[in-house]
mmCIF file of C-alpha atoms in Angstrom:
data_model
loop_
_atom_site.group_PDB
_atom_site.id
_atom_site.type_symbol
_atom_site.label_atom_id
_atom_site.label_comp_id
_atom_site.label_asym_id
_atom_site.label_seq_id
_atom_site.Cartn_x
_atom_site.Cartn_y
_atom_site.Cartn_z
ATOM 1 C CA UNK A 1 20.627 3.224 -4.053
ATOM 2 C CA UNK A 2 20.685 4.954 -0.687
ATOM 3 C CA UNK A 3 17.560 6.250 1.009
ATOM 4 C CA UNK A 4 17.868 9.376 3.138
ATOM 5 C CA UNK A 5 15.184 11.107 5.186
ATOM 6 C CA UNK A 6 14.595 14.169 7.325
ATOM 7 C CA UNK A 7 12.058 14.461 10.131
ATOM 8 C CA UNK A 8 11.176 17.237 12.548
ATOM 9 C CA UNK A 9 9.852 14.933 15.260
ATOM 10 C CA UNK A 10 8.653 17.746 17.550
ATOM 11 C CA UNK A 11 10.065 16.048 20.632
ATOM 12 C CA UNK A 12 7.705 13.106 19.909
ATOM 13 C CA UNK A 13 4.656 15.237 20.773
ATOM 14 C CA UNK A 14 1.928 14.439 18.307
ATOM 15 C CA UNK A 15 -0.970 16.406 16.945
ATOM 16 C CA UNK A 16 -3.009 14.734 19.683
ATOM 17 C CA UNK A 17 -0.647 16.432 22.213
ATOM 18 C CA UNK A 18 0.612 13.080 23.489
ATOM 19 C CA UNK A 19 4.353 12.406 23.781
ATOM 20 C CA UNK A 20 4.915 8.932 22.347
ATOM 21 C CA UNK A 21 8.502 8.115 21.309
ATOM 22 C CA UNK A 22 7.419 4.625 20.337
ATOM 23 C CA UNK A 23 5.100 6.174 17.746
ATOM 24 C CA UNK A 24 7.975 8.252 16.381
ATOM 25 C CA UNK A 25 10.024 5.069 15.980
ATOM 26 C CA UNK A 26 7.071 3.449 14.217
ATOM 27 C CA UNK A 27 7.061 6.284 11.672
ATOM 28 C CA UNK A 28 10.827 6.001 11.171
ATOM 29 C CA UNK A 29 10.508 2.261 10.594
ATOM 30 C CA UNK A 30 7.806 2.949 7.992
ATOM 31 C CA UNK A 31 10.139 5.329 6.145
ATOM 32 C CA UNK A 32 12.996 2.800 6.465
ATOM 33 C CA UNK A 33 15.834 5.120 5.418
ATOM 34 C CA UNK A 34 19.541 4.342 5.573
ATOM 35 C CA UNK A 35 20.374 7.807 6.951
ATOM 36 C CA UNK A 36 17.986 10.062 8.881
ATOM 37 C CA UNK A 37 18.372 13.680 9.962
ATOM 38 C CA UNK A 38 16.221 14.420 13.004
ATOM 39 C CA UNK A 39 15.222 17.800 14.374
ATOM 40 C CA UNK A 40 13.795 18.505 17.846
ATOM 41 C CA UNK A 41 15.013 15.130 19.081
ATOM 42 C CA UNK A 42 16.071 16.316 22.569
ATOM 43 C CA UNK A 43 14.259 18.056 25.379
ATOM 44 C CA UNK A 44 15.106 21.748 25.715
ATOM 45 C CA UNK A 45 15.613 21.910 29.488
ATOM 46 C CA UNK A 46 17.542 20.088 32.200
ATOM 47 C CA UNK A 47 19.830 17.356 30.904
ATOM 48 C CA UNK A 48 18.389 17.844 27.417
ATOM 49 C CA UNK A 49 17.782 14.115 27.310
ATOM 50 C CA UNK A 50 16.903 12.463 24.044
ATOM 51 C CA UNK A 51 13.168 11.994 23.640
ATOM 52 C CA UNK A 52 13.760 8.515 22.208
ATOM 53 C CA UNK A 53 15.791 6.715 24.902
ATOM 54 C CA UNK A 54 19.002 5.323 23.453
ATOM 55 C CA UNK A 55 18.171 1.831 24.699
ATOM 56 C CA UNK A 56 14.850 2.012 22.810
ATOM 57 C CA UNK A 57 16.658 3.044 19.641
ATOM 58 C CA UNK A 58 19.119 0.171 20.089
ATOM 59 C CA UNK A 59 16.536 -2.487 20.907
ATOM 60 C CA UNK A 60 13.709 -1.511 18.554
ATOM 61 C CA UNK A 61 15.331 -0.029 15.460
ATOM 62 C CA UNK A 62 18.024 -0.767 12.859
ATOM 63 C CA UNK A 63 19.751 2.576 13.551
ATOM 64 C CA UNK A 64 22.342 4.083 15.816
ATOM 65 C CA UNK A 65 22.843 7.757 16.616
ATOM 66 C CA UNK A 66 25.969 9.461 15.285
ATOM 67 C CA UNK A 67 27.924 10.575 18.397
ATOM 68 C CA UNK A 68 27.608 14.364 18.252
ATOM 69 C CA UNK A 69 25.979 14.992 21.631
ATOM 70 C CA UNK A 70 27.739 16.892 24.412
ATOM 71 C CA UNK A 71 25.459 15.686 27.212
ATOM 72 C CA UNK A 72 25.349 12.001 28.130
ATOM 73 C CA UNK A 73 21.570 11.721 27.873
ATOM 74 C CA UNK A 74 21.207 13.650 24.611
ATOM 75 C CA UNK A 75 20.827 12.105 21.179
ATOM 76 C CA UNK A 76 22.019 15.169 19.259
ATOM 77 C CA UNK A 77 23.057 18.795 19.538
ATOM 78 C CA UNK A 78 20.569 21.668 19.717
ATOM 79 C CA UNK A 79 17.993 19.015 18.859
ATOM 80 C CA UNK A 80 19.746 17.894 15.659
ATOM 81 C CA UNK A 81 20.758 14.257 15.275
ATOM 82 C CA UNK A 82 21.829 11.854 12.560
ATOM 83 C CA UNK A 83 20.733 8.224 12.588
ATOM 84 C CA UNK A 84 22.490 5.623 10.451
ATOM 85 C CA UNK A 85 22.175 1.894 9.894
ATOM 86 C CA UNK A 86 24.098 -0.063 12.488
ATOM 87 C CA UNK A 87 26.390 -1.505 9.803
ATOM 88 C CA UNK A 88 27.357 1.948 8.477
ATOM 89 C CA UNK A 89 30.840 3.334 9.086
ATOM 90 C CA UNK A 90 30.837 6.834 10.586
ATOM 91 C CA UNK A 91 33.774 9.234 10.727
ATOM 92 C CA UNK A 92 34.509 12.962 11.064
ATOM 93 C CA UNK A 93 31.384 13.539 13.144
ATOM 94 C CA UNK A 94 31.193 17.170 14.170
ATOM 95 C CA UNK A 95 28.963 19.861 15.615
ATOM 96 C CA UNK A 96 28.707 22.914 13.359
ATOM 97 C CA UNK A 97 28.542 26.288 15.051
ATOM 98 C CA UNK A 98 26.186 28.602 13.190
ATOM 99 C CA UNK A 99 25.308 32.253 13.890
ATOM 100 C CA UNK A 100 22.003 32.535 15.727
ATOM 101 C CA UNK A 101 19.890 34.684 18.014
ATOM 102 C CA UNK A 102 18.354 31.614 19.651
ATOM 103 C CA UNK A 103 19.960 28.220 20.296
ATOM 104 C CA UNK A 104 20.570 26.695 16.874
ATOM 105 C CA UNK A 105 23.118 24.352 15.426
ATOM 106 C CA UNK A 106 23.858 21.783 12.758
ATOM 107 C CA UNK A 107 25.650 18.435 12.779
ATOM 108 C CA UNK A 108 27.639 16.580 10.182
ATOM 109 C CA UNK A 109 29.397 13.284 9.603
ATOM 110 C CA UNK A 110 31.036 11.300 6.833
ATOM 111 C CA UNK A 111 28.992 8.135 6.435
ATOM 112 C CA UNK A 112 29.917 5.035 4.440
ATOM 113 C CA UNK A 113 26.866 2.943 3.584
ATOM 114 C CA UNK A 114 26.190 0.495 0.735
ATOM 115 C CA UNK A 115 29.664 1.072 -0.647
ATOM 116 C CA UNK A 116 29.268 4.865 -0.955
ATOM 117 C CA UNK A 117 30.722 7.531 1.358
ATOM 118 C CA UNK A 118 28.679 10.703 1.817
ATOM 119 C CA UNK A 119 29.153 13.883 3.800
ATOM 120 C CA UNK A 120 25.805 14.418 5.557
ATOM 121 C CA UNK A 121 24.590 17.526 7.379
ATOM 122 C CA UNK A 122 21.466 17.788 9.517
ATOM 123 C CA UNK A 123 20.123 21.241 10.401
ATOM 124 C CA UNK A 124 17.242 23.246 11.831
ATOM 125 C CA UNK A 125 17.420 26.853 10.712
ATOM 126 C CA UNK A 126 16.121 30.054 12.269
ATOM 127 C CA UNK A 127 12.677 31.621 11.980
ATOM 128 C CA UNK A 128 14.308 34.852 10.754
ATOM 129 C CA UNK A 129 15.166 35.030 7.064
ATOM 130 C CA UNK A 130 18.276 37.126 7.684
ATOM 131 C CA UNK A 131 19.648 34.608 10.176
ATOM 132 C CA UNK A 132 18.723 31.664 7.945
ATOM 133 C CA UNK A 133 20.947 33.087 5.215
ATOM 134 C CA UNK A 134 23.829 33.573 7.641
ATOM 135 C CA UNK A 135 23.366 29.997 8.829
ATOM 136 C CA UNK A 136 23.254 28.658 5.262
ATOM 137 C CA UNK A 137 26.532 30.432 4.483
ATOM 138 C CA UNK A 138 28.158 28.955 7.611
ATOM 139 C CA UNK A 139 27.024 25.427 6.720
ATOM 140 C CA UNK A 140 28.168 25.715 3.105
ATOM 141 C CA UNK A 141 31.523 27.097 4.252
ATOM 142 C CA UNK A 142 31.897 24.117 6.600
ATOM 143 C CA UNK A 143 31.073 21.600 3.863
ATOM 144 C CA UNK A 144 33.287 23.269 1.265
ATOM 145 C CA UNK A 145 36.219 23.395 3.684
ATOM 146 C CA UNK A 146 36.229 19.688 4.509
ATOM 147 C CA UNK A 147 38.850 17.293 3.208
ATOM 148 C CA UNK A 148 38.781 14.941 1.498
ATOM 149 C CA UNK A 149 36.126 16.240 -0.891
ATOM 150 C CA UNK A 150 32.992 14.084 -0.799
ATOM 151 C CA UNK A 151 29.510 14.343 -2.308
ATOM 152 C CA UNK A 152 27.230 15.932 0.267
ATOM 153 C CA UNK A 153 23.635 15.577 1.410
ATOM 154 C CA UNK A 154 22.133 18.461 3.386
ATOM 155 C CA UNK A 155 18.835 17.863 5.179
ATOM 156 C CA UNK A 156 16.585 19.478 7.720
ATOM 157 C CA UNK A 157 13.883 21.937 8.635
ATOM 158 C CA UNK A 158 14.892 25.137 6.832
ATOM 159 C CA UNK A 159 11.862 27.154 8.008
ATOM 160 C CA UNK A 160 11.756 28.810 4.571
ATOM 161 C CA UNK A 161 8.247 29.434 3.229
ATOM 162 C CA UNK A 162 9.150 31.380 0.083
ATOM 163 C CA UNK A 163 10.247 29.186 -2.846
ATOM 164 C CA UNK A 164 13.519 29.864 -4.642
ATOM 165 C CA UNK A 165 14.561 32.746 -2.409
ATOM 166 C CA UNK A 166 16.462 33.450 0.794
ATOM 167 C CA UNK A 167 18.553 30.547 2.038
ATOM 168 C CA UNK A 168 17.097 28.271 -0.662
ATOM 169 C CA UNK A 169 18.809 30.376 -3.309
ATOM 170 C CA UNK A 170 22.080 30.162 -1.353
ATOM 171 C CA UNK A 171 21.959 26.382 -1.112
ATOM 172 C CA UNK A 172 20.880 26.067 -4.759
ATOM 173 C CA UNK A 173 24.203 27.473 -5.955
ATOM 174 C CA UNK A 174 25.916 24.181 -5.139
ATOM 175 C CA UNK A 175 23.126 21.703 -4.362
ATOM 176 C CA UNK A 176 20.023 20.325 -6.062
ATOM 177 C CA UNK A 177 16.725 19.963 -4.220
ATOM 178 C CA UNK A 178 14.719 16.763 -3.974
ATOM 179 C CA UNK A 179 11.087 17.323 -4.988
ATOM 180 C CA UNK A 180 9.624 15.873 -1.836
ATOM 181 C CA UNK A 181 6.465 17.966 -1.629
ATOM 182 C CA UNK A 182 4.965 19.859 1.330
ATOM 183 C CA UNK A 183 5.458 18.446 4.827
ATOM 184 C CA UNK A 184 3.898 21.043 7.160
ATOM 185 C CA UNK A 185 1.367 21.007 8.767
ATOM 186 C CA UNK A 186 1.037 17.221 9.072
ATOM 187 C CA UNK A 187 -2.766 17.350 9.090
ATOM 188 C CA UNK A 188 -2.926 19.516 5.977
ATOM 189 C CA UNK A 189 0.557 19.929 4.470
ATOM 190 C CA UNK A 190 1.048 23.132 2.495
ATOM 191 C CA UNK A 191 4.534 24.313 3.538
ATOM 192 C CA UNK A 192 7.800 22.926 2.146
ATOM 193 C CA UNK A 193 9.754 23.730 5.271
ATOM 194 C CA UNK A 194 11.693 20.457 5.266
ATOM 195 C CA UNK A 195 14.272 19.939 2.533
ATOM 196 C CA UNK A 196 16.779 17.433 1.173
ATOM 197 C CA UNK A 197 19.615 18.767 -1.006
ATOM 198 C CA UNK A 198 22.431 16.926 -2.785
ATOM 199 C CA UNK A 199 25.673 18.144 -4.328
ATOM 200 C CA UNK A 200 27.203 17.227 -7.655
ATOM 201 C CA UNK A 201 28.252 13.623 -7.844
ATOM 202 C CA UNK A 202 24.855 12.446 -6.634
ATOM 203 C CA UNK A 203 21.631 11.883 -8.530
ATOM 204 C CA UNK A 204 18.148 11.983 -7.009
ATOM 205 C CA UNK A 205 16.250 8.919 -8.218
ATOM 206 C CA UNK A 206 12.987 9.427 -6.345
ATOM 207 C CA UNK A 207 11.620 11.553 -3.507
ATOM 208 C CA UNK A 208 8.467 12.154 -1.541
ATOM 209 C CA UNK A 209 6.715 12.982 1.686
ATOM 210 C CA UNK A 210 5.727 10.104 3.926
ATOM 211 C CA UNK A 211 1.968 10.063 4.489
ATOM 212 C CA UNK A 212 0.614 7.471 6.896
ATOM 213 C CA UNK A 213 -1.880 7.424 9.724
ATOM 214 C CA UNK A 214 0.957 7.281 12.253
ATOM 215 C CA UNK A 215 2.894 10.106 10.564
ATOM 216 C CA UNK A 216 -0.138 12.392 10.550
ATOM 217 C CA UNK A 217 -0.365 12.029 14.331
ATOM 218 C CA UNK A 218 3.253 11.685 15.478
ATOM 219 C CA UNK A 219 4.401 15.280 14.820
ATOM 220 C CA UNK A 220 3.273 18.527 13.225
ATOM 221 C CA UNK A 221 5.724 17.759 10.370
ATOM 222 C CA UNK A 222 5.658 14.785 8.024
ATOM 223 C CA UNK A 223 8.928 12.998 7.230
ATOM 224 C CA UNK A 224 10.456 13.602 3.811
ATOM 225 C CA UNK A 225 12.682 11.139 1.963
ATOM 226 C CA UNK A 226 14.784 10.722 -1.171
ATOM 227 C CA UNK A 227 16.592 7.851 -2.846
ATOM 228 C CA UNK A 228 19.951 8.811 -4.288
ATOM 229 C CA UNK A 229 22.805 7.194 -6.148
ATOM 230 C CA UNK A 230 26.235 8.212 -7.463
ATOM 231 C CA UNK A 231 25.872 10.246 -10.645
#
């Protein structure tokens, strides 16, 4: 089985208003996923440097960042990054242009881990429902147009409060949702803003939201996770 996770890390600024990338890494180690989609992993201004320094990721974690960044100091693109186990094989890494009023994007890669190759997309969608639907269509078009065909995992902060409507309905035409539970706000989670979706060819074995003392402080979102296997 493969464990995947998604985490809006809020630039490592916790609910105590302290920026602590080492605490973010602690939470990721607790989740212990094979593939992680991160949102808000880079600073917004200047060099847009990654909040978790790459040397810290290399020295204190089992993951490496998929190379999708444009800037040397960034971990991802428009704050989106994919982390994979250091023994994974990564190919076809790509930045996905999506329509947006504000800076938004998505990233994808084909990842071979534990003998299975997956097409993985990480995303952080707009606050506007109209733009979220346009972005969902762009991401699905990107995934559908890739060759060779591979089972896909789509993960991220969808910013969708209303169940079974809007962009969720668009994604549901081709993907199934992991029942992870609410992840926002970390102190009292009621919103299912963060989602993990899988295409045909994959089966969701288990899923959940990661609740720990560190996770409740490290960001305003809790990490979500799912274990999957070939169907």
